[in-house]
mmCIF file with all atom_site columns, C-alpha atoms in Angstrom:
data_model
loop_
_atom_site.group_PDB
_atom_site.id
_atom_site.type_symbol
_atom_site.label_atom_id
_atom_site.label_alt_id
_atom_site.label_comp_id
_atom_site.label_asym_id
_atom_site.label_entity_id
_atom_site.label_seq_id
_atom_site.pdbx_PDB_ins_code
_atom_site.Cartn_x
_atom_site.Cartn_y
_atom_site.Cartn_z
_atom_site.occupancy
_atom_site.B_iso_or_equiv
_atom_site.pdbx_formal_charge
_atom_site.auth_seq_id
_atom_site.auth_comp_id
_atom_site.auth_asym_id
_atom_site.auth_atom_id
_atom_site.pdbx_PDB_model_num
ATOM 1  C CA . UNK A 1 1  ? -20.720 4.751   -10.053 1.00 0.00 ? 1  UNK A CA 1
ATOM 2  C CA . UNK A 1 2  ? -17.364 3.525   -8.758  1.00 0.00 ? 2  UNK A CA 1
ATOM 3  C CA . UNK A 1 3  ? -17.271 0.793   -6.118  1.00 0.00 ? 3  UNK A CA 1
ATOM 4  C CA . UNK A 1 4  ? -16.972 1.986   -2.551  1.00 0.00 ? 4  UNK A CA 1
ATOM 5  C CA . UNK A 1 5  ? -13.865 1.284   -0.516  1.00 0.00 ? 5  UNK A CA 1
ATOM 6  C CA . UNK A 1 6  ? -14.184 -1.083  2.404   1.00 0.00 ? 6  UNK A CA 1
ATOM 7  C CA . UNK A 1 7  ? -13.458 0.378   5.810   1.00 0.00 ? 7  UNK A CA 1
ATOM 8  C CA . UNK A 1 8  ? -10.664 -1.058  7.931   1.00 0.00 ? 8  UNK A CA 1
ATOM 9  C CA . UNK A 1 9  ? -13.253 -2.818  10.092  1.00 0.00 ? 9  UNK A CA 1
ATOM 10 C CA . UNK A 1 10 ? -14.620 -4.642  7.024   1.00 0.00 ? 10 UNK A CA 1
ATOM 11 C CA . UNK A 1 11 ? -11.246 -6.045  5.966   1.00 0.00 ? 11 UNK A CA 1
ATOM 12 C CA . UNK A 1 12 ? -10.362 -9.692  6.419   1.00 0.00 ? 12 UNK A CA 1
ATOM 13 C CA . UNK A 1 13 ? -6.573  -9.692  6.339   1.00 0.00 ? 13 UNK A CA 1
ATOM 14 C CA . UNK A 1 14 ? -6.121  -13.336 7.292   1.00 0.00 ? 14 UNK A CA 1
ATOM 15 C CA . UNK A 1 15 ? -5.394  -14.551 3.737   1.00 0.00 ? 15 UNK A CA 1
ATOM 16 C CA . UNK A 1 16 ? -3.462  -11.541 2.462   1.00 0.00 ? 16 UNK A CA 1
ATOM 17 C CA . UNK A 1 17 ? 0.007   -12.217 1.121   1.00 0.00 ? 17 UNK A CA 1
ATOM 18 C CA . UNK A 1 18 ? 1.933   -9.111  2.135   1.00 0.00 ? 18 UNK A CA 1
ATOM 19 C CA . UNK A 1 19 ? 4.922   -7.967  0.094   1.00 0.00 ? 19 UNK A CA 1
ATOM 20 C CA . UNK A 1 20 ? 7.726   -5.842  1.557   1.00 0.00 ? 20 UNK A CA 1
ATOM 21 C CA . UNK A 1 21 ? 10.137  -3.992  -0.705  1.00 0.00 ? 21 UNK A CA 1
ATOM 22 C CA . UNK A 1 22 ? 13.676  -5.321  -0.988  1.00 0.00 ? 22 UNK A CA 1
ATOM 23 C CA . UNK A 1 23 ? 14.732  -1.696  -0.395  1.00 0.00 ? 23 UNK A CA 1
ATOM 24 C CA . UNK A 1 24 ? 13.303  -1.776  3.141   1.00 0.00 ? 24 UNK A CA 1
ATOM 25 C CA . UNK A 1 25 ? 16.343  -3.362  4.731   1.00 0.00 ? 25 UNK A CA 1
ATOM 26 C CA . UNK A 1 26 ? 14.928  -6.864  4.581   1.00 0.00 ? 26 UNK A CA 1
ATOM 27 C CA . UNK A 1 27 ? 12.034  -8.597  6.252   1.00 0.00 ? 27 UNK A CA 1
ATOM 28 C CA . UNK A 1 28 ? 9.163   -6.794  7.843   1.00 0.00 ? 28 UNK A CA 1
ATOM 29 C CA . UNK A 1 29 ? 10.589  -4.962  10.841  1.00 0.00 ? 29 UNK A CA 1
ATOM 30 C CA . UNK A 1 30 ? 12.562  -2.210  9.137   1.00 0.00 ? 30 UNK A CA 1
ATOM 31 C CA . UNK A 1 31 ? 10.000  0.564   9.433   1.00 0.00 ? 31 UNK A CA 1
ATOM 32 C CA . UNK A 1 32 ? 8.842   0.105   5.886   1.00 0.00 ? 32 UNK A CA 1
ATOM 33 C CA . UNK A 1 33 ? 5.471   -0.449  4.317   1.00 0.00 ? 33 UNK A CA 1
ATOM 34 C CA . UNK A 1 34 ? 3.895   -3.666  3.227   1.00 0.00 ? 34 UNK A CA 1
ATOM 35 C CA . UNK A 1 35 ? 1.488   -4.007  0.343   1.00 0.00 ? 35 UNK A CA 1
ATOM 36 C CA . UNK A 1 36 ? -1.241  -6.558  -0.207  1.00 0.00 ? 36 UNK A CA 1
ATOM 37 C CA . UNK A 1 37 ? -4.145  -6.914  -2.595  1.00 0.00 ? 37 UNK A CA 1
ATOM 38 C CA . UNK A 1 38 ? -7.334  -8.921  -2.596  1.00 0.00 ? 38 UNK A CA 1
ATOM 39 C CA . UNK A 1 39 ? -11.037 -8.481  -3.257  1.00 0.00 ? 39 UNK A CA 1
ATOM 40 C CA . UNK A 1 40 ? -10.479 -5.571  -5.644  1.00 0.00 ? 40 UNK A CA 1
ATOM 41 C CA . UNK A 1 41 ? -8.581  -3.419  -3.149  1.00 0.00 ? 41 UNK A CA 1
ATOM 42 C CA . UNK A 1 42 ? -4.919  -2.663  -2.553  1.00 0.00 ? 42 UNK A CA 1
ATOM 43 C CA . UNK A 1 43 ? -3.776  -2.297  1.028   1.00 0.00 ? 43 UNK A CA 1
ATOM 44 C CA . UNK A 1 44 ? -0.727  -0.576  2.462   1.00 0.00 ? 44 UNK A CA 1
ATOM 45 C CA . UNK A 1 45 ? 0.218   -1.404  6.026   1.00 0.00 ? 45 UNK A CA 1
ATOM 46 C CA . UNK A 1 46 ? 2.985   -0.652  8.512   1.00 0.00 ? 46 UNK A CA 1
ATOM 47 C CA . UNK A 1 47 ? 5.533   -3.473  8.968   1.00 0.00 ? 47 UNK A CA 1
ATOM 48 C CA . UNK A 1 48 ? 6.392   -2.343  12.504  1.00 0.00 ? 48 UNK A CA 1
ATOM 49 C CA . UNK A 1 49 ? 2.732   -2.196  13.538  1.00 0.00 ? 49 UNK A CA 1
ATOM 50 C CA . UNK A 1 50 ? 1.022   -4.969  11.565  1.00 0.00 ? 50 UNK A CA 1
ATOM 51 C CA . UNK A 1 51 ? -2.021  -4.934  13.841  1.00 0.00 ? 51 UNK A CA 1
ATOM 52 C CA . UNK A 1 52 ? -2.927  -1.384  12.798  1.00 0.00 ? 52 UNK A CA 1
ATOM 53 C CA . UNK A 1 53 ? -5.500  -1.181  10.013  1.00 0.00 ? 53 UNK A CA 1
ATOM 54 C CA . UNK A 1 54 ? -3.948  -0.633  6.586   1.00 0.00 ? 54 UNK A CA 1
ATOM 55 C CA . UNK A 1 55 ? -4.723  2.173   4.187   1.00 0.00 ? 55 UNK A CA 1
ATOM 56 C CA . UNK A 1 56 ? -7.168  0.975   1.526   1.00 0.00 ? 56 UNK A CA 1
ATOM 57 C CA . UNK A 1 57 ? -6.971  1.956   -2.140  1.00 0.00 ? 57 UNK A CA 1
ATOM 58 C CA . UNK A 1 58 ? -9.220  1.282   -5.099  1.00 0.00 ? 58 UNK A CA 1
ATOM 59 C CA . UNK A 1 59 ? -7.600  -0.334  -8.159  1.00 0.00 ? 59 UNK A CA 1
ATOM 60 C CA . UNK A 1 60 ? -7.358  3.024   -9.956  1.00 0.00 ? 60 UNK A CA 1
ATOM 61 C CA . UNK A 1 61 ? -5.786  4.667   -6.919  1.00 0.00 ? 61 UNK A CA 1
ATOM 62 C CA . UNK A 1 62 ? -3.326  1.783   -6.574  1.00 0.00 ? 62 UNK A CA 1
ATOM 63 C CA . UNK A 1 63 ? -2.330  2.027   -10.250 1.00 0.00 ? 63 UNK A CA 1
ATOM 64 C CA . UNK A 1 64 ? -1.756  5.792   -10.040 1.00 0.00 ? 64 UNK A CA 1
ATOM 65 C CA . UNK A 1 65 ? 1.173   5.520   -7.601  1.00 0.00 ? 65 UNK A CA 1
ATOM 66 C CA . UNK A 1 66 ? 3.501   3.198   -9.596  1.00 0.00 ? 66 UNK A CA 1
ATOM 67 C CA . UNK A 1 67 ? 2.610   5.027   -12.808 1.00 0.00 ? 67 UNK A CA 1
ATOM 68 C CA . UNK A 1 68 ? 3.648   8.319   -11.206 1.00 0.00 ? 68 UNK A CA 1
ATOM 69 C CA . UNK A 1 69 ? 6.838   6.759   -9.828  1.00 0.00 ? 69 UNK A CA 1
ATOM 70 C CA . UNK A 1 70 ? 7.740   5.425   -13.290 1.00 0.00 ? 70 UNK A CA 1
ATOM 71 C CA . UNK A 1 71 ? 7.156   8.922   -14.675 1.00 0.00 ? 71 UNK A CA 1
ATOM 72 C CA . UNK A 1 72 ? 9.715   10.304  -12.153 1.00 0.00 ? 72 UNK A CA 1
ATOM 73 C CA . UNK A 1 73 ? 7.071   12.451  -10.423 1.00 0.00 ? 73 UNK A CA 1
ATOM 74 C CA . UNK A 1 74 ? 8.366   11.592  -6.942  1.00 0.00 ? 74 UNK A CA 1
ATOM 75 C CA . UNK A 1 75 ? 12.124  11.752  -7.494  1.00 0.00 ? 75 UNK A CA 1
ATOM 76 C CA . UNK A 1 76 ? 12.358  14.707  -5.109  1.00 0.00 ? 76 UNK A CA 1
ATOM 77 C CA . UNK A 1 77 ? 11.715  12.238  -2.262  1.00 0.00 ? 77 UNK A CA 1
ATOM 78 C CA . UNK A 1 78 ? 15.076  10.587  -2.977  1.00 0.00 ? 78 UNK A CA 1
ATOM 79 C CA . UNK A 1 79 ? 16.773  13.707  -1.569  1.00 0.00 ? 79 UNK A CA 1
ATOM 80 C CA . UNK A 1 80 ? 15.102  13.542  1.867   1.00 0.00 ? 80 UNK A CA 1
#
C-alpha cells in the first residue's frame, strides 16, 4: 500500500526551503509557483499567496512531472 498524502492542515511549512524558478521573473512575487520538499512529500505553492495551502504530491507524482517535461510532453504550453 502506498503512503497516504498529508492534508494541507497536517503540513508544517515552517522549515521548508522554497525554490522559485529563475524563469518566473525573479523572486517570489511574480505570479509563479514555488516548490518545496520535506517529509517524503513535494509541495507546490503560490508565490503571490504564500499563506494558501500548497498542493501536495507523493514522490512518484513529483517525479512524473519533470520526467514528462524532459520528454517534451508539455511543449504545447510554450505556445500559450
